[in-house]
Coordinates of N, CA, C and O and ligand atoms in Angstrom, one line a residue:
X1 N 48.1 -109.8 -3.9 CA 46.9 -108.9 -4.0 C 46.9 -108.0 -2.8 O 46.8 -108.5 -1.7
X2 N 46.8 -106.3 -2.8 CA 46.6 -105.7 -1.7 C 45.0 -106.0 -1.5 O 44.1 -106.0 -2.3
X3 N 45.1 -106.1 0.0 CA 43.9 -106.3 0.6 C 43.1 -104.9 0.8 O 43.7 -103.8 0.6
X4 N 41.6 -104.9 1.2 CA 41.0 -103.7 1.6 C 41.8 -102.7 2.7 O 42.1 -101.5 2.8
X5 N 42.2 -103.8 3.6 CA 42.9 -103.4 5.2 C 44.3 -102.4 4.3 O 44.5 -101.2 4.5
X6 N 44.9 -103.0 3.6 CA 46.6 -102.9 3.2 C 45.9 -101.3 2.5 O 46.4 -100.2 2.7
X7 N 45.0 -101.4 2.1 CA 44.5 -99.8 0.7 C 44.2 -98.9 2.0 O 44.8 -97.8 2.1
X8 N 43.2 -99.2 3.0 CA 42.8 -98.0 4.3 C 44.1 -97.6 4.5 O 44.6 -96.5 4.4
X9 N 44.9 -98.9 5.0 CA 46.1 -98.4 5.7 C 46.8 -97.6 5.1 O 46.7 -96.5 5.7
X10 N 47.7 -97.6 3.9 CA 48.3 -97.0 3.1 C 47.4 -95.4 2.8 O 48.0 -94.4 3.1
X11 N 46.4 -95.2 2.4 CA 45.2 -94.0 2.4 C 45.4 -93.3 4.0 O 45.8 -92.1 4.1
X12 N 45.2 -93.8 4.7 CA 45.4 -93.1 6.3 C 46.3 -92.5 6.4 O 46.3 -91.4 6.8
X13 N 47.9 -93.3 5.8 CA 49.3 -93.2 6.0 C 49.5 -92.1 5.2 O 50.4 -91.4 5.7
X14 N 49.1 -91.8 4.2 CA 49.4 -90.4 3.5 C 48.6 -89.5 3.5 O 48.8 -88.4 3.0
X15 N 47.4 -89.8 4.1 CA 46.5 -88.4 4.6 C 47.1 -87.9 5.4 O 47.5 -86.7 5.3
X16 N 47.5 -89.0 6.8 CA 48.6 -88.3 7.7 C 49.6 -87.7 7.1 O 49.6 -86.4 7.1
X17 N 50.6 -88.3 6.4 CA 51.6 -87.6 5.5 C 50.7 -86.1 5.0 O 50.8 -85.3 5.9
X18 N 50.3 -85.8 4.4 CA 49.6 -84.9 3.9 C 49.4 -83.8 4.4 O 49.9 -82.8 3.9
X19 N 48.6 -83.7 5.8 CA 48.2 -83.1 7.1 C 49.4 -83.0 7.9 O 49.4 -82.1 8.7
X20 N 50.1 -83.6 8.0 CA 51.5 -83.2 8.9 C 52.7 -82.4 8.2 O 53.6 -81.7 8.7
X21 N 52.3 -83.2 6.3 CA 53.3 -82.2 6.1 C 53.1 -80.6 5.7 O 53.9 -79.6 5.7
X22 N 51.6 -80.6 5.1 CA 51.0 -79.5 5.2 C 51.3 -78.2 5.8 O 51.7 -77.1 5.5
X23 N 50.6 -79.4 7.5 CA 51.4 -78.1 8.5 C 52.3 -78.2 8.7 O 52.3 -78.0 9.9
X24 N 53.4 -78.5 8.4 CA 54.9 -78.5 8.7 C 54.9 -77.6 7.9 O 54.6 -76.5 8.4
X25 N 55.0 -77.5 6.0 CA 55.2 -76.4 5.6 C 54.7 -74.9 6.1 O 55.4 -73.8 6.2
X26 N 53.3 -75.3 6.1 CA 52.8 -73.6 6.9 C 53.1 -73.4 8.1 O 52.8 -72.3 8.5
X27 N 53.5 -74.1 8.7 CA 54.4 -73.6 10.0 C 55.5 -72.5 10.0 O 55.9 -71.6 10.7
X28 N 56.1 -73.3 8.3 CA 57.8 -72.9 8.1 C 57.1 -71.1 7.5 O 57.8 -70.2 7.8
X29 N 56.0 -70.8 6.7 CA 55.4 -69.9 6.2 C 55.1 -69.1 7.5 O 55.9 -68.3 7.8
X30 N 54.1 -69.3 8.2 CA 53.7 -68.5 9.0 C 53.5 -68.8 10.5 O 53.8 -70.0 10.8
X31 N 53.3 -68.2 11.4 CA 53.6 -68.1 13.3 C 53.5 -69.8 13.4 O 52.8 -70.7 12.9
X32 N 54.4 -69.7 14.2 CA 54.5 -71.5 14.9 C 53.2 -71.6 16.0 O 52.8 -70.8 16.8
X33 N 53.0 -72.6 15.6 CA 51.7 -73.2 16.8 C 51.6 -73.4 17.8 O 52.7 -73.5 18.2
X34 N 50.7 -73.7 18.8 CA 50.9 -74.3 20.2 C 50.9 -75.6 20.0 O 50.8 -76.1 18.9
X35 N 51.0 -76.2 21.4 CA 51.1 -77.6 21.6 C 49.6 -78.3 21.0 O 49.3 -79.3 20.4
X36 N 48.9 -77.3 21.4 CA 47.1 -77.7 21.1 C 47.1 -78.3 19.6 O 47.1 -79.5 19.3
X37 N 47.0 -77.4 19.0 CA 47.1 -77.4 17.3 C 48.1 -78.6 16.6 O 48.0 -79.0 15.5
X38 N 48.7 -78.8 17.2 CA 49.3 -80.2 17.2 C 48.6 -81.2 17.4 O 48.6 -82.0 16.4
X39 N 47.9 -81.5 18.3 CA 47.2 -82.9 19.3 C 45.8 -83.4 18.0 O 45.2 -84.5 17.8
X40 N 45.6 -81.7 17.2 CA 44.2 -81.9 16.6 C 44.9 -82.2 15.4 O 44.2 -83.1 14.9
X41 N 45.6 -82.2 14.9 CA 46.4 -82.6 13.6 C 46.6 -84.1 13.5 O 46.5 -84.8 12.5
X42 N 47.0 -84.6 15.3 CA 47.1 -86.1 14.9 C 46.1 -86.9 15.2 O 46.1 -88.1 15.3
X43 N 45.2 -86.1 15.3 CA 43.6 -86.9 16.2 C 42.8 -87.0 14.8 O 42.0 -87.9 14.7
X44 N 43.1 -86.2 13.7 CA 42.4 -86.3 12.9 C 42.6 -87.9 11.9 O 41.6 -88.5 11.5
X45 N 44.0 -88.3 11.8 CA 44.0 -89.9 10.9 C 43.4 -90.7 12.0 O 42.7 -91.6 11.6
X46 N 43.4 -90.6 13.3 CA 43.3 -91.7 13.8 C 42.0 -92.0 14.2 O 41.5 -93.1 14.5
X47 N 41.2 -90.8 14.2 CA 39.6 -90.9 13.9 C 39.0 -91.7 12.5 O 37.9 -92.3 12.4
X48 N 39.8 -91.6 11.9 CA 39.4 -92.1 10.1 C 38.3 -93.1 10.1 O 37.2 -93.0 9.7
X49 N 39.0 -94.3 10.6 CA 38.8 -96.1 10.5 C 37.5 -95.5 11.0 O 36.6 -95.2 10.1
X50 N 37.2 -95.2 12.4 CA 35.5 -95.0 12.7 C 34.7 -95.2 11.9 O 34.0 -96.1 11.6
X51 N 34.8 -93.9 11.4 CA 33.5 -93.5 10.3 C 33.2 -95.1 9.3 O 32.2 -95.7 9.1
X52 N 34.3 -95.3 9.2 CA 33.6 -96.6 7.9 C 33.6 -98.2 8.6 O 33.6 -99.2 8.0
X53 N 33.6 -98.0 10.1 CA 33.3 -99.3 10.8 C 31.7 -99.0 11.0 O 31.2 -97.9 11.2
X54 N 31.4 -100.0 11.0 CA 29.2 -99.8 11.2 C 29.0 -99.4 12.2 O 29.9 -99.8 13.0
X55 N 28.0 -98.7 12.9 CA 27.7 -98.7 14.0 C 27.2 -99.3 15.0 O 25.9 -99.3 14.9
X56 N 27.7 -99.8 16.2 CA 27.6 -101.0 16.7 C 26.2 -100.7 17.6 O 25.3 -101.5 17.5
X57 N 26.2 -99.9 18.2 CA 24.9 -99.3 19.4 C 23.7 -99.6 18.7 O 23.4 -99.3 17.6
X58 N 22.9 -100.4 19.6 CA 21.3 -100.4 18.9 C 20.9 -99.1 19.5 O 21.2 -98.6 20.6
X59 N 19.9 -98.3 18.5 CA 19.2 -97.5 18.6 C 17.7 -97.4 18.5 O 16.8 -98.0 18.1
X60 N 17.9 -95.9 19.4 CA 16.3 -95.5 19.4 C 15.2 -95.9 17.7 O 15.4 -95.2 16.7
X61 N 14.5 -96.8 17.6 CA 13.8 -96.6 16.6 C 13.1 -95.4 15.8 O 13.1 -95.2 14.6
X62 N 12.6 -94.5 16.7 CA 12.3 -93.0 16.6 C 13.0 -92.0 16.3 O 12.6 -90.8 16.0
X63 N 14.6 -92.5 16.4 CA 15.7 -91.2 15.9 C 16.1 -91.8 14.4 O 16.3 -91.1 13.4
X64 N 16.0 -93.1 14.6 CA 16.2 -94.0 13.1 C 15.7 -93.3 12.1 O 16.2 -92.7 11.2
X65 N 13.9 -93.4 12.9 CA 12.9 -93.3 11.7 C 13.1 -91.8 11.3 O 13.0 -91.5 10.1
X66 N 13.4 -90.7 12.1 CA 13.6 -89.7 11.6 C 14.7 -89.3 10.9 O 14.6 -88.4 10.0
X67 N 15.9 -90.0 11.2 CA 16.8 -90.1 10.1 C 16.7 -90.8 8.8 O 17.6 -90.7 8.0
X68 N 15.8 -91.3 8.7 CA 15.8 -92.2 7.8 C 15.2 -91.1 6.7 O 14.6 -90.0 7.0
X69 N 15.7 -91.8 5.4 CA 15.4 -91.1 4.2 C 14.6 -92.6 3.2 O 14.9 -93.8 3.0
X70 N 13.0 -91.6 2.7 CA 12.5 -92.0 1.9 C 13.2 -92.8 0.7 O 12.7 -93.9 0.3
X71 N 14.2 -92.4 0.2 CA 15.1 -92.6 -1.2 C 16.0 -93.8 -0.8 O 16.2 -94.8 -1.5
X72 N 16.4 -93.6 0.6 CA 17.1 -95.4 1.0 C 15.7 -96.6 1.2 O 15.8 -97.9 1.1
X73 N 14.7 -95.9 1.5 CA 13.9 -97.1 1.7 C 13.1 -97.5 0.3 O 12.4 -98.5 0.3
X74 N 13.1 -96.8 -0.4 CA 13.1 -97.0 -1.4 C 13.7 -98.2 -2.5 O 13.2 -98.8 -3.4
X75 N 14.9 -98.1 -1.8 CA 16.0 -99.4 -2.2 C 15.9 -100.7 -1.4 O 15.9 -101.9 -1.8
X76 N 15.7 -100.4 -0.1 CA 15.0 -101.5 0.7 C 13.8 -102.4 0.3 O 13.6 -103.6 0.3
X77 N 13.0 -101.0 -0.3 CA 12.0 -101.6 -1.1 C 11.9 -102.7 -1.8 O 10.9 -103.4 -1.9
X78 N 12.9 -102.9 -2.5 CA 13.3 -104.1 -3.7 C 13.2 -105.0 -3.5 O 13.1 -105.9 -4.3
X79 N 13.1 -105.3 -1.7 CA 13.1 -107.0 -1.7 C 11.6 -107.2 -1.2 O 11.2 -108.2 -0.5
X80 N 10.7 -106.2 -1.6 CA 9.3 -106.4 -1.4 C 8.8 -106.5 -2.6 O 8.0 -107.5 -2.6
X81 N 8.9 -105.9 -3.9 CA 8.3 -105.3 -5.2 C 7.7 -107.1 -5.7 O 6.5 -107.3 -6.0
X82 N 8.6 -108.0 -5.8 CA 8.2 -109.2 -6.3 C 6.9 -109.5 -5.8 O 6.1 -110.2 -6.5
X83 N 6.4 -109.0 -4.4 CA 4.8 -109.2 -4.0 C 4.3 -108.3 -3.7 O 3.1 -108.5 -3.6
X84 N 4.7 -106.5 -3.3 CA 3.8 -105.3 -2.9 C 3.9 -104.2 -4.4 O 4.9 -103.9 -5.0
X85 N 2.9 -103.9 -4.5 CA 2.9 -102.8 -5.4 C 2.9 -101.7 -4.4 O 2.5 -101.7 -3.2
X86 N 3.3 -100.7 -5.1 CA 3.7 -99.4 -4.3 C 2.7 -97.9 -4.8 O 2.7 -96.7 -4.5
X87 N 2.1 -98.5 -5.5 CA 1.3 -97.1 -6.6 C -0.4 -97.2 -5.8 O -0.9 -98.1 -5.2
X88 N -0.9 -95.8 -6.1 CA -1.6 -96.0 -6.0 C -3.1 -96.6 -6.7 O -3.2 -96.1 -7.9
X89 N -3.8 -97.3 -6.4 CA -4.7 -98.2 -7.4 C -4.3 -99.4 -8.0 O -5.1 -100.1 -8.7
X90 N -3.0 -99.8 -7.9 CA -2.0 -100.8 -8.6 C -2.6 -102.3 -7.9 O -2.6 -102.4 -6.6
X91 N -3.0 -103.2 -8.5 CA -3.4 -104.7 -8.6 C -2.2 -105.0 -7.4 O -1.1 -104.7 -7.0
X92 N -3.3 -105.5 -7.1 CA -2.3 -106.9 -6.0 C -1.6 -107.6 -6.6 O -2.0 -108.0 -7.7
X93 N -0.1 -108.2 -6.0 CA 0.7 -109.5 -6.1 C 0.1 -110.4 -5.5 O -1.1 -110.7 -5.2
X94 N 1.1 -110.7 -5.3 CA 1.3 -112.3 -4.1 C 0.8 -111.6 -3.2 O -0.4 -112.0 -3.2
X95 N 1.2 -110.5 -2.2 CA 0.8 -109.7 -1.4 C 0.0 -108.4 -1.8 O 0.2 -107.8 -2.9
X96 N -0.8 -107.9 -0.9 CA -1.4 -106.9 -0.6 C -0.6 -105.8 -1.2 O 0.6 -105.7 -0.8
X97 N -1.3 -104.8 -2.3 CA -1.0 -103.3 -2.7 C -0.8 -102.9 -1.3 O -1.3 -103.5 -0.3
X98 N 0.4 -101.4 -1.3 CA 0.9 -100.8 0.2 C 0.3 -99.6 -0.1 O 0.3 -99.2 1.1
X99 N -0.2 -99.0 -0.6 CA -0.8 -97.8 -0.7 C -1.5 -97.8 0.2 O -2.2 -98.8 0.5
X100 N -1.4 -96.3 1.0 CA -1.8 -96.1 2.2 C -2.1 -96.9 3.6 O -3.0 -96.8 4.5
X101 N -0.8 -97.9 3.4 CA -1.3 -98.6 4.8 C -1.1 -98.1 6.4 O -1.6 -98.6 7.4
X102 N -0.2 -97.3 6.3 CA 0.4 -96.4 7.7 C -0.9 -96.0 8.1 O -1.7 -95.6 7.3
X103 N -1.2 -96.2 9.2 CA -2.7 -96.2 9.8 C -3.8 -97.1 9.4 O -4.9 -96.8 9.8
X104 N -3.8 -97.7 9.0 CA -4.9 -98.8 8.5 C -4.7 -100.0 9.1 O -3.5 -100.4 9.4
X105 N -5.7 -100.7 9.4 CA -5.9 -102.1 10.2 C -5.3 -103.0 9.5 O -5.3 -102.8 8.3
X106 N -4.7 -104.0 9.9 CA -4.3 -105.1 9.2 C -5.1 -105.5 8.3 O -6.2 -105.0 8.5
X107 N -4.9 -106.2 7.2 CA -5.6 -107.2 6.2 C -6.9 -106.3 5.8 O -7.8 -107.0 5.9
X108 N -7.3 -104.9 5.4 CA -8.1 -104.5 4.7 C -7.8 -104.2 3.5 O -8.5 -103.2 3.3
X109 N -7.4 -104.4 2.7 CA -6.8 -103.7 1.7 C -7.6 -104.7 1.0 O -7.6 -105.9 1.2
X110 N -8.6 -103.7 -0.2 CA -9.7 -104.5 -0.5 C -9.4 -105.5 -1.9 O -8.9 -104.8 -2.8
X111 N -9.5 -106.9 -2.3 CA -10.1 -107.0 -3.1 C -8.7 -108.6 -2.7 O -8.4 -109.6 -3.4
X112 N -8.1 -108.2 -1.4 CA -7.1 -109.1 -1.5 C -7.6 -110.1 -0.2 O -8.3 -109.8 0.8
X113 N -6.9 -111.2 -0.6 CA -7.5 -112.1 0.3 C -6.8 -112.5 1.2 O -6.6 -113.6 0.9
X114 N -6.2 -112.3 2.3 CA -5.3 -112.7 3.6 C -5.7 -113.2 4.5 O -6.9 -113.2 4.8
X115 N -4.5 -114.1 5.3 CA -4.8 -115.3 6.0 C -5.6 -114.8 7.4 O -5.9 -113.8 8.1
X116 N -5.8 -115.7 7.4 CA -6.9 -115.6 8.8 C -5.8 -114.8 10.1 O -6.2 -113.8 10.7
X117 N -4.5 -115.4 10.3 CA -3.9 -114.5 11.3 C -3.8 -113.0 10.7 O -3.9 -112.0 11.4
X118 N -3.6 -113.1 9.5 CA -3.1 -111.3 9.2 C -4.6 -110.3 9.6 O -4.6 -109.2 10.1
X119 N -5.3 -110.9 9.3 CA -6.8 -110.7 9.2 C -7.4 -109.8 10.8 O -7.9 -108.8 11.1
X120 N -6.7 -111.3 11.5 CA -7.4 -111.0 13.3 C -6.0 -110.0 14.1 O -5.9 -110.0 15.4
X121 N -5.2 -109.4 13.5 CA -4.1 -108.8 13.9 C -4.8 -107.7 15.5 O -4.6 -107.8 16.7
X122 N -5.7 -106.7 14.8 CA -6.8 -106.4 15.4 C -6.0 -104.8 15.9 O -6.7 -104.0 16.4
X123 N -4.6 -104.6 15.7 CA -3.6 -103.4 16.2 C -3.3 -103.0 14.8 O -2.7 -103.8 14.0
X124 N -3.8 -101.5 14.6 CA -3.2 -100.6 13.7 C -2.1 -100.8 13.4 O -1.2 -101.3 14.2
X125 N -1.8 -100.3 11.7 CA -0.2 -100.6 11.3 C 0.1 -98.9 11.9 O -0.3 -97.8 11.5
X126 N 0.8 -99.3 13.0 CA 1.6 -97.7 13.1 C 3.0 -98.0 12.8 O 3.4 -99.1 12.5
X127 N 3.9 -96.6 12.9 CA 5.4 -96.9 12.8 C 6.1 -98.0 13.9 O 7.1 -98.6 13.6
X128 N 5.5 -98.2 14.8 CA 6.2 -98.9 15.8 C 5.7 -100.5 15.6 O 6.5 -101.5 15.9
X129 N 4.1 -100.8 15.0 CA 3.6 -102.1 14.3 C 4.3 -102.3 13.5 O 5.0 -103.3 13.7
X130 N 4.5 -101.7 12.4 CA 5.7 -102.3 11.2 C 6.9 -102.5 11.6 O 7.6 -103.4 11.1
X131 N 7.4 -101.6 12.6 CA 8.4 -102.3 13.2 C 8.5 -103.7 13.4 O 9.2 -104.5 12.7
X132 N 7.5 -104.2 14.5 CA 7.8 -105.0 14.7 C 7.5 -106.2 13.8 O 8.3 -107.1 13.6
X133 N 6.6 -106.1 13.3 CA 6.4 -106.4 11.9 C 7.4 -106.9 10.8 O 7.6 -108.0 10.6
X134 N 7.8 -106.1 10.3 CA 8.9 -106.5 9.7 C 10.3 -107.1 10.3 O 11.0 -107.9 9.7
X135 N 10.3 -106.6 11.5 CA 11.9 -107.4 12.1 C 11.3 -109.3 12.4 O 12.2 -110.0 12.7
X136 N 10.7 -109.6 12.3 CA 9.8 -110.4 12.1 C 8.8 -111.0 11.6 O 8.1 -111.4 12.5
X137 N 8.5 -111.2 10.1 CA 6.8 -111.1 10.0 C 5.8 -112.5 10.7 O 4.6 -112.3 11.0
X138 N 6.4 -113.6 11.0 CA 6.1 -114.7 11.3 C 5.7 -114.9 12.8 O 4.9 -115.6 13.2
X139 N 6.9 -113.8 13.6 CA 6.3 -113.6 15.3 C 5.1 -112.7 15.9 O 4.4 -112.7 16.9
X140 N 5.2 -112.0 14.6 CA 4.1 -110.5 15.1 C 3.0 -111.4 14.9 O 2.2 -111.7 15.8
X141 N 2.8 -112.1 13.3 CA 1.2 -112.7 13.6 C 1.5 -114.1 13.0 O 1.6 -114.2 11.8
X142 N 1.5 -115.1 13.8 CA 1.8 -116.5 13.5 C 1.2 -116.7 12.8 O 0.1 -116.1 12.8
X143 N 1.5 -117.7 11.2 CA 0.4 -118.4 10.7 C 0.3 -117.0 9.6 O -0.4 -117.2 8.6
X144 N 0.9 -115.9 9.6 CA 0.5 -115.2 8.1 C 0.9 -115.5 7.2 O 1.9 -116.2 7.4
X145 N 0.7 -115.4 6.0 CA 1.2 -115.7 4.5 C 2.3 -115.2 3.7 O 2.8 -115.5 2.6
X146 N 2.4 -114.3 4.6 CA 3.8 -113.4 4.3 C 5.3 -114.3 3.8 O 6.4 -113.7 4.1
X147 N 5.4 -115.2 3.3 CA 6.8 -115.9 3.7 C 8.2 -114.8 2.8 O 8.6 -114.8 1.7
X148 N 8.4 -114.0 4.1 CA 9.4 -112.8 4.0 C 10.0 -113.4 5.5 O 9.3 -113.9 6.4
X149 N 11.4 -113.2 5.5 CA 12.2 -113.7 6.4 C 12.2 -112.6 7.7 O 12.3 -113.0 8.9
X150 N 12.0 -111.0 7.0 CA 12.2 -110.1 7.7 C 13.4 -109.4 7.4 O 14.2 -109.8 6.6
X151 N 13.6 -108.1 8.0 CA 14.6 -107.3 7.8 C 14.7 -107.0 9.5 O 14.1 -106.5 10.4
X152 N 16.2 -107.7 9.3 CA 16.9 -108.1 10.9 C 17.7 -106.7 11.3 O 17.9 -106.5 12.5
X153 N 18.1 -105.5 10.3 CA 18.6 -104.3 10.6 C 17.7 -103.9 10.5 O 16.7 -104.1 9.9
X154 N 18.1 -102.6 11.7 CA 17.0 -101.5 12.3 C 17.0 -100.5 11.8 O 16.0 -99.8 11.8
X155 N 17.9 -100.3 11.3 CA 18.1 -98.9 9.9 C 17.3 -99.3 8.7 O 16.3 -98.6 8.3
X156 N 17.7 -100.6 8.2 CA 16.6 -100.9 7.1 C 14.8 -100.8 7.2 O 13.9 -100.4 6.3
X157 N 14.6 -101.2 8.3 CA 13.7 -101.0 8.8 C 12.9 -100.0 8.7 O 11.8 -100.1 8.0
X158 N 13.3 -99.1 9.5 CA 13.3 -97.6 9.8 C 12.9 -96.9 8.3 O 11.9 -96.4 8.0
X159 N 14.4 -97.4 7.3 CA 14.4 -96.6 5.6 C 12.7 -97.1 5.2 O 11.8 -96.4 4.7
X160 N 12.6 -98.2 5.5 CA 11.4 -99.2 4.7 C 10.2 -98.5 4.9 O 9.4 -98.3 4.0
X161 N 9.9 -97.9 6.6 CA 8.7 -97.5 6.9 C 8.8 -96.2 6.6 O 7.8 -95.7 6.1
X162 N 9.8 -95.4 6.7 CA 9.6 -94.0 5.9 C 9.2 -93.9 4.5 O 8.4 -93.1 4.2
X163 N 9.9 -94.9 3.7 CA 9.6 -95.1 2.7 C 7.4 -95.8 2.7 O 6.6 -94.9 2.7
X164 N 7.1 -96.5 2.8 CA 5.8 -96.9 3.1 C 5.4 -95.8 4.1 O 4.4 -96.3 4.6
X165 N 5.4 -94.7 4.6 CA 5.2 -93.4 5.2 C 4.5 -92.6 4.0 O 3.4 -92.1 4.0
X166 N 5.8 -92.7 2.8 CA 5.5 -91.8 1.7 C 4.2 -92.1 0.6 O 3.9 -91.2 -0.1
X167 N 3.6 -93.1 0.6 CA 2.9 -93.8 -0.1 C 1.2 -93.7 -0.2 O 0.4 -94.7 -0.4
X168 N 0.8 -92.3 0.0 CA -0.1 -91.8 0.4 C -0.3 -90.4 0.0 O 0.8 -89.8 0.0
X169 N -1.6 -89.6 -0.3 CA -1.6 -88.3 -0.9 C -1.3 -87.6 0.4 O -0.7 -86.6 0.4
X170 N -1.9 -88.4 1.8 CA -1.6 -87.3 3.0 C -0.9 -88.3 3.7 O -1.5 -89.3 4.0
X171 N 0.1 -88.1 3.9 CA 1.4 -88.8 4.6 C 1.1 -88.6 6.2 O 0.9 -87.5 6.6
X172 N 1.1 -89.6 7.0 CA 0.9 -88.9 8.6 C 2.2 -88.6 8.8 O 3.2 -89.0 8.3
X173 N 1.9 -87.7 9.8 CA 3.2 -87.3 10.4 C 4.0 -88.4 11.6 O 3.5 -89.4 12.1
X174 N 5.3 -87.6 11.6 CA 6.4 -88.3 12.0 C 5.8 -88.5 13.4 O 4.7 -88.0 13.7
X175 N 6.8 -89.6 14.3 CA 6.6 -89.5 15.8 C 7.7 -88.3 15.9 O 7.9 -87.9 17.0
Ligands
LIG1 C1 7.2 -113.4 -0.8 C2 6.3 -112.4 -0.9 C3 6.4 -111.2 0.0 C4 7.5 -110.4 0.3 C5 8.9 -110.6 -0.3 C6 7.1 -109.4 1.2 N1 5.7 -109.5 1.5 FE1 4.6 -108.3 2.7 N2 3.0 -109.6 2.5 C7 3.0 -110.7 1.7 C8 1.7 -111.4 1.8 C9 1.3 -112.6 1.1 C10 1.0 -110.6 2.8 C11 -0.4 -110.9 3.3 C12 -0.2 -111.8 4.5 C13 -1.4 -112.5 5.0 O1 -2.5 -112.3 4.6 O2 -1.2 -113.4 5.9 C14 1.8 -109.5 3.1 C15 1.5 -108.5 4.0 C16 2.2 -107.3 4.3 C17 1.8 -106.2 5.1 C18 0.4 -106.0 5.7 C19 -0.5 -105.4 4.6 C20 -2.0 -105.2 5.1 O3 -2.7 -104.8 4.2 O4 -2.3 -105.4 6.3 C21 2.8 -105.3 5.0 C22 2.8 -103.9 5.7 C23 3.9 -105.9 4.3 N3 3.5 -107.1 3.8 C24 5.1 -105.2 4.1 C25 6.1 -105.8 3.4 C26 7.4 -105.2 3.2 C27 7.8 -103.8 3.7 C28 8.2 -106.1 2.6 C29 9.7 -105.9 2.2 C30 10.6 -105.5 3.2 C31 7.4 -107.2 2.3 N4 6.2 -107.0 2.8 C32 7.9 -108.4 1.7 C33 4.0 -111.1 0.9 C34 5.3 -110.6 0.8

């Protein structure tokens, strides 16, 4: 069986082929190059691998959240829907409807009943509370009802609260 590694490799190996022989031909067609125009021809396979290795650097949460797209957190969304509705006016789950909670106090969301820690949280849900929030729901406020493990990526994160950003007729703005 060719492996994923054996298919990149082989895919690299004839893009280079491709790109070298390319410009070999249009060399043979038109003015010969410098040394320069050479160096970028082979820089370009060997950049490849990068792009589809993850990115290791933790990042600013703030460049996240602005990169982040509503439509990925959306997908993130999915491992909440079994307990948050997302609409507005929509019945409680297991958990609290999310409609408009970006700015809103912990545990108000009327008609649902939450534990005494979610309750006394007593700090606005801002972008930087659901952070922490979600990278943990169990550390932020001991004892809540939440039994969600958390979302341990910071990108997911990031998609989630953009997404829960959007969930409102007036959306607050970005940091
Ligand atoms: C297994 C069910 C479950 C899952 C899955 C779950 N939650 Fe929750 N969530 C709850 C419950 C229950 C509460 C209320 C906790 C309490 O009262 O202690 C809650 C509370 C919250 C609150 C606070 C709401 C408020 O009104 O203060 C937010 C925000 C939230 N969840 C976001 C999420 C997001 C985002 C996800 C998915 C990444 C998620 N939850 C996944 C059950 C869940």
């Amino acid at each position: 069986m060719i492996s994923f590694l054996e298919k990149v490799g082989a895919g690299l190996l004839i893009s280079a082929w491709l790109i070298w022989g390319g410009h070999f031909f249009g060399d043979l067609l038109v003015a010969p190059r410098t040394a320069g125009a050479e160096k970028i021809v082979f820089a370009a396979p060997a950049a490849a691998p990068a792009a589809s290795a993850p990115a290791a650097a933790p990042q600013d949460f703030k460049v996240l959240l602005v990169a982040a797209t509503p439509e990925a957190g959306a997908k993130v969304f999915r491992k909440c829907v079994a307990c948050h509705a997302a609409e507005k006016g929509a019945k409680h789950k297991v958990g609290p409807g999310l409609w408009d909670v970006v700015g809103k106090m912990p545990g108000k969301a009327e008609g649902f009943s939450y534990s005494g820690a979610m309750a006394k949280v007593g700090k606005e849900w801002t972008y930087d509370t659901l952070d922490t929030f979600l990278k943990s729901p169990k550390d932020y406020a001991p004892g809540n009802k939440m039994t969600f493990i958390g979302l341990p990526d910071a990108a997911e994160r990031a998609a989630a609260i953009a997404y829960l950003r959007t969930l409102s007729d007036s959306p607050k703005p970005l940091p």
